Amino acid sequence: MMTILYATLILGGLGLLFGLLLTLANKVFFVPSDPKRDAIRECLPGANCGGCGFAGCDALADAIVAEKAPISACPVGGAGVANQIAEIMGIEALPDSVKNVATVVCQGTLDRCKSKFVYHGIHDCVAASLVNDGNRSCKYACLGLGTCVSVCKFGAITIDEHSKIAKVDPEKCQSCGACVKACPKGVLSLQPVTVPVRLLCRAAEEGFLVSDNCKIGCIGCELCATACKFDAITIQNHLPVLDMNKCVGCMMCAETCPTGAIWADFDHRKIAEIDRDLCVGCTICKKTCKFEAISGELKQIHEVNEACTGCGECAKKCPKKAIKLDVRKHVRDANAKVGTTIVEHAVPKN
């Protein structure tokens, strides 16, 4: 009985001693909390996705306070979080920025892109790419085995059951870039959500090689570069390179592309409209239009026809601000241009 009592006293004494030692250590090694750091951590979304380049949100908060990372480092939080952090840090807020979203730079669905063999291995793109560079005939194609799906913490990516190609939900995408890093084929890239046109092919090969493998690949025909009247497209390594600083959203590159390798947001394509009450018939818009879509003589009210591409150059040059751009209700009609109409009227009827 006494043995148990002694043991209890000894354990109790040791516990008391260790408790005192821990209390003393806590006071000696105490690191005061940084209210600014804690406030920044509260702003961060807590996804710990690593898209900022740091181990997690805690590490990013430390780096921002130490001025080793910019206030805009969190791709998930975007401009909203960056501006909150700017207020905490006492610096100027960032201007509104356009959200980047993960984009699948491939349209090689099963019915468009050939397969070299039937793959029965591990259901993972990285594993499949180790077997003869994947089972798709085009070495640049999406393998559709879902490595990107497994790394996305926001449920923004799915694999289409029928086409077997990755699809991204831009509303759910948080721009963390995890899928871009994980894709062994380099199919995914972060692109501004607002761009009017995109090249959705990476097959940097001769045209006949691309067409042998995929029905919708870029064949390097250069028709897009010829159609662009704003010098926004150059051809490099058999592929068009789009300069979005020069692009005006006329979408002629996509309209001209024979394979559909260039996507355009045709649902939001614009058309110019001239306010008849403001137009003075100066002809500046007519001279500016590169698509023969404006008719009218000097000091007469001008008209826009369905050949308009919605590039907006006429609206920029109009001295009376009589031109506005609206989303068009009909598909563009290239044959409606003024030059064609004049020629057609000049042809005698039989």
Tab-separated table of C-alpha atoms in Angstrom, residues 141-299:
chain	number	residue	atom	x	y	z
A	141	ALA	CA	-3.072	15.479	-76.816
A	142	CYS	CA	-4.892	15.237	-73.500
A	143	LEU	CA	-4.755	11.646	-72.225
A	144	GLY	CA	-7.971	12.086	-70.259
A	145	LEU	CA	-7.027	9.893	-67.293
A	146	GLY	CA	-7.626	12.544	-64.672
A	147	THR	CA	-4.311	13.442	-63.046
A	148	CYS	CA	-5.472	17.052	-63.152
A	149	VAL	CA	-8.757	16.061	-61.507
A	150	SER	CA	-6.958	14.402	-58.591
A	151	VAL	CA	-4.789	17.443	-57.809
A	152	CYS	CA	-7.552	20.062	-58.086
A	153	LYS	CA	-8.727	20.943	-54.575
A	154	PHE	CA	-11.692	22.923	-55.832
A	155	GLY	CA	-13.531	20.354	-57.949
A	156	ALA	CA	-13.083	22.534	-61.029
A	157	ILE	CA	-11.962	19.790	-63.426
A	158	THR	CA	-13.801	16.748	-64.740
A	159	ILE	CA	-13.133	14.198	-67.453
A	160	ASP	CA	-15.921	14.052	-69.999
A	161	GLU	CA	-17.289	10.504	-70.035
A	162	HIS	CA	-17.710	10.341	-73.802
A	163	SER	CA	-14.930	12.519	-75.194
A	164	LYS	CA	-12.355	11.452	-72.567
A	165	ILE	CA	-10.858	14.902	-72.338
A	166	ALA	CA	-10.481	17.289	-69.409
A	167	LYS	CA	-13.035	20.058	-68.913
A	168	VAL	CA	-12.581	23.054	-66.617
A	169	ASP	CA	-15.382	24.909	-64.850
A	170	PRO	CA	-14.179	28.554	-64.928
A	171	GLU	CA	-16.486	29.460	-62.042
A	172	LYS	CA	-14.862	26.912	-59.738
A	173	CYS	CA	-11.268	27.359	-60.936
A	174	GLN	CA	-9.193	29.333	-58.421
A	175	SER	CA	-6.129	29.857	-60.627
A	176	CYS	CA	-3.822	27.966	-58.267
A	177	GLY	CA	-1.991	26.283	-61.157
A	178	ALA	CA	-1.792	22.849	-59.510
A	179	CYS	CA	-3.260	21.144	-62.578
A	180	VAL	CA	-0.836	22.957	-64.876
A	181	LYS	CA	2.115	21.619	-62.891
A	182	ALA	CA	0.693	18.098	-62.675
A	183	CYS	CA	-0.168	17.543	-66.359
A	184	PRO	CA	2.618	15.467	-67.955
A	185	LYS	CA	1.588	16.545	-71.476
A	186	GLY	CA	1.520	20.279	-70.795
A	187	VAL	CA	-2.085	20.447	-71.995
A	188	LEU	CA	-3.250	22.919	-69.343
A	189	SER	CA	-2.303	26.569	-69.046
A	190	LEU	CA	-3.560	29.578	-67.089
A	191	GLN	CA	-5.188	32.102	-69.412
A	192	PRO	CA	-7.291	35.238	-68.867
A	193	VAL	CA	-10.971	34.337	-68.761
A	194	THR	CA	-11.894	37.348	-70.902
A	195	VAL	CA	-9.822	36.705	-74.033
A	196	PRO	CA	-12.014	36.633	-77.164
A	197	VAL	CA	-9.936	34.030	-79.022
A	198	ARG	CA	-7.706	31.123	-78.035
A	199	LEU	CA	-5.522	28.667	-79.906
A	200	LEU	CA	-6.564	25.244	-78.599
A	201	CYS	CA	-3.792	23.147	-80.117
A	202	ARG	CA	-0.107	22.660	-79.300
A	203	ALA	CA	0.843	20.319	-82.147
A	204	ALA	CA	4.005	22.035	-83.360
A	205	GLU	CA	4.434	19.796	-86.400
A	206	GLU	CA	4.012	19.872	-90.174
A	207	GLY	CA	0.401	20.151	-91.251
A	208	PHE	CA	0.109	16.701	-92.803
A	209	LEU	CA	1.400	15.063	-89.614
A	210	VAL	CA	-1.160	16.921	-87.527
A	211	SER	CA	-4.086	16.143	-89.847
A	212	ASP	CA	-3.126	12.449	-89.903
A	213	ASN	CA	-3.540	12.313	-86.133
A	214	CYS	CA	-6.322	14.783	-85.361
A	215	LYS	CA	-9.251	16.287	-87.257
A	216	ILE	CA	-9.211	19.554	-85.309
A	217	GLY	CA	-5.489	20.240	-84.943
A	218	CYS	CA	-3.688	23.305	-86.276
A	219	ILE	CA	-2.172	22.512	-89.676
A	220	GLY	CA	-0.078	25.676	-89.899
A	221	CYS	CA	-1.881	26.964	-93.001
A	222	GLU	CA	-1.352	30.598	-91.892
A	223	LEU	CA	-4.846	31.631	-93.022
A	224	CYS	CA	-5.440	33.119	-89.567
A	225	ALA	CA	-2.404	35.381	-89.895
A	226	THR	CA	-3.558	36.510	-93.327
A	227	ALA	CA	-7.104	37.181	-92.083
A	228	CYS	CA	-5.904	39.274	-89.135
A	229	LYS	CA	-5.775	42.901	-90.238
A	230	PHE	CA	-4.220	44.099	-87.004
A	231	ASP	CA	-0.896	42.192	-87.132
A	232	ALA	CA	-1.831	40.312	-83.964
A	233	ILE	CA	-0.785	36.886	-85.273
A	234	THR	CA	2.627	35.536	-86.183
A	235	ILE	CA	3.512	31.954	-87.095
A	236	GLN	CA	6.157	30.292	-84.989
A	237	ASN	CA	7.081	26.620	-85.180
A	238	HIS	CA	4.015	25.843	-87.356
A	239	LEU	CA	1.633	27.431	-84.843
A	240	PRO	CA	-0.017	30.870	-84.696
A	241	VAL	CA	1.045	33.050	-81.782
A	242	LEU	CA	-1.644	35.519	-80.719
A	243	ASP	CA	-0.526	38.902	-79.408
A	244	MET	CA	-3.433	39.886	-77.144
A	245	ASN	CA	-2.083	43.430	-76.857
A	246	LYS	CA	-2.832	43.902	-80.553
A	247	CYS	CA	-5.930	41.700	-80.778
A	248	VAL	CA	-9.175	43.721	-81.076
A	249	GLY	CA	-11.530	40.745	-80.866
A	250	CYS	CA	-12.658	40.750	-84.507
A	251	MET	CA	-12.481	36.911	-84.383
A	252	MET	CA	-11.557	36.676	-88.057
A	253	CYS	CA	-8.781	34.214	-87.204
A	254	ALA	CA	-11.281	31.750	-85.762
A	255	GLU	CA	-13.771	32.404	-88.543
A	256	THR	CA	-11.120	31.646	-91.152
A	257	CYS	CA	-9.492	28.639	-89.439
A	258	PRO	CA	-10.345	25.578	-91.600
A	259	THR	CA	-9.995	23.036	-88.782
A	260	GLY	CA	-11.480	24.895	-85.822
A	261	ALA	CA	-8.189	24.872	-83.925
A	262	ILE	CA	-8.802	28.498	-82.936
A	263	TRP	CA	-11.721	29.044	-80.562
A	264	ALA	CA	-13.607	32.328	-80.424
A	265	ASP	CA	-16.312	33.612	-78.116
A	266	PHE	CA	-18.816	33.984	-80.967
A	267	ASP	CA	-21.718	34.114	-78.512
A	268	HIS	CA	-20.494	37.544	-77.427
A	269	ARG	CA	-19.241	38.821	-80.782
A	270	LYS	CA	-20.038	42.496	-81.252
A	271	ILE	CA	-21.499	44.597	-84.053
A	272	ALA	CA	-21.253	48.365	-84.424
A	273	GLU	CA	-24.378	50.513	-84.359
A	274	ILE	CA	-24.490	54.135	-85.525
A	275	ASP	CA	-26.722	56.601	-83.732
A	276	ARG	CA	-28.568	58.364	-86.558
A	277	ASP	CA	-29.143	61.450	-84.426
A	278	LEU	CA	-25.428	61.918	-83.763
A	279	CYS	CA	-23.935	60.876	-87.113
A	280	VAL	CA	-22.804	63.856	-89.245
A	281	GLY	CA	-21.610	61.811	-92.210
A	282	CYS	CA	-17.932	62.668	-91.825
A	283	THR	CA	-16.957	59.284	-93.420
A	284	ILE	CA	-14.178	58.697	-90.867
A	285	CYS	CA	-15.778	55.415	-89.761
A	286	LYS	CA	-16.151	54.265	-93.365
A	287	LYS	CA	-12.490	54.986	-94.108
A	288	THR	CA	-11.415	53.295	-90.860
A	289	CYS	CA	-13.373	50.067	-91.394
A	290	LYS	CA	-11.119	47.291	-92.685
A	291	PHE	CA	-14.019	44.994	-93.530
A	292	GLU	CA	-16.128	47.154	-95.870
A	293	ALA	CA	-18.979	47.006	-93.369
A	294	ILE	CA	-19.941	50.721	-93.391
A	295	SER	CA	-21.697	52.554	-96.206
A	296	GLY	CA	-22.655	56.193	-96.641
A	297	GLU	CA	-21.570	59.295	-98.505
A	298	LEU	CA	-20.182	62.555	-97.154
A	299	LYS	CA	-22.720	64.454	-95.006
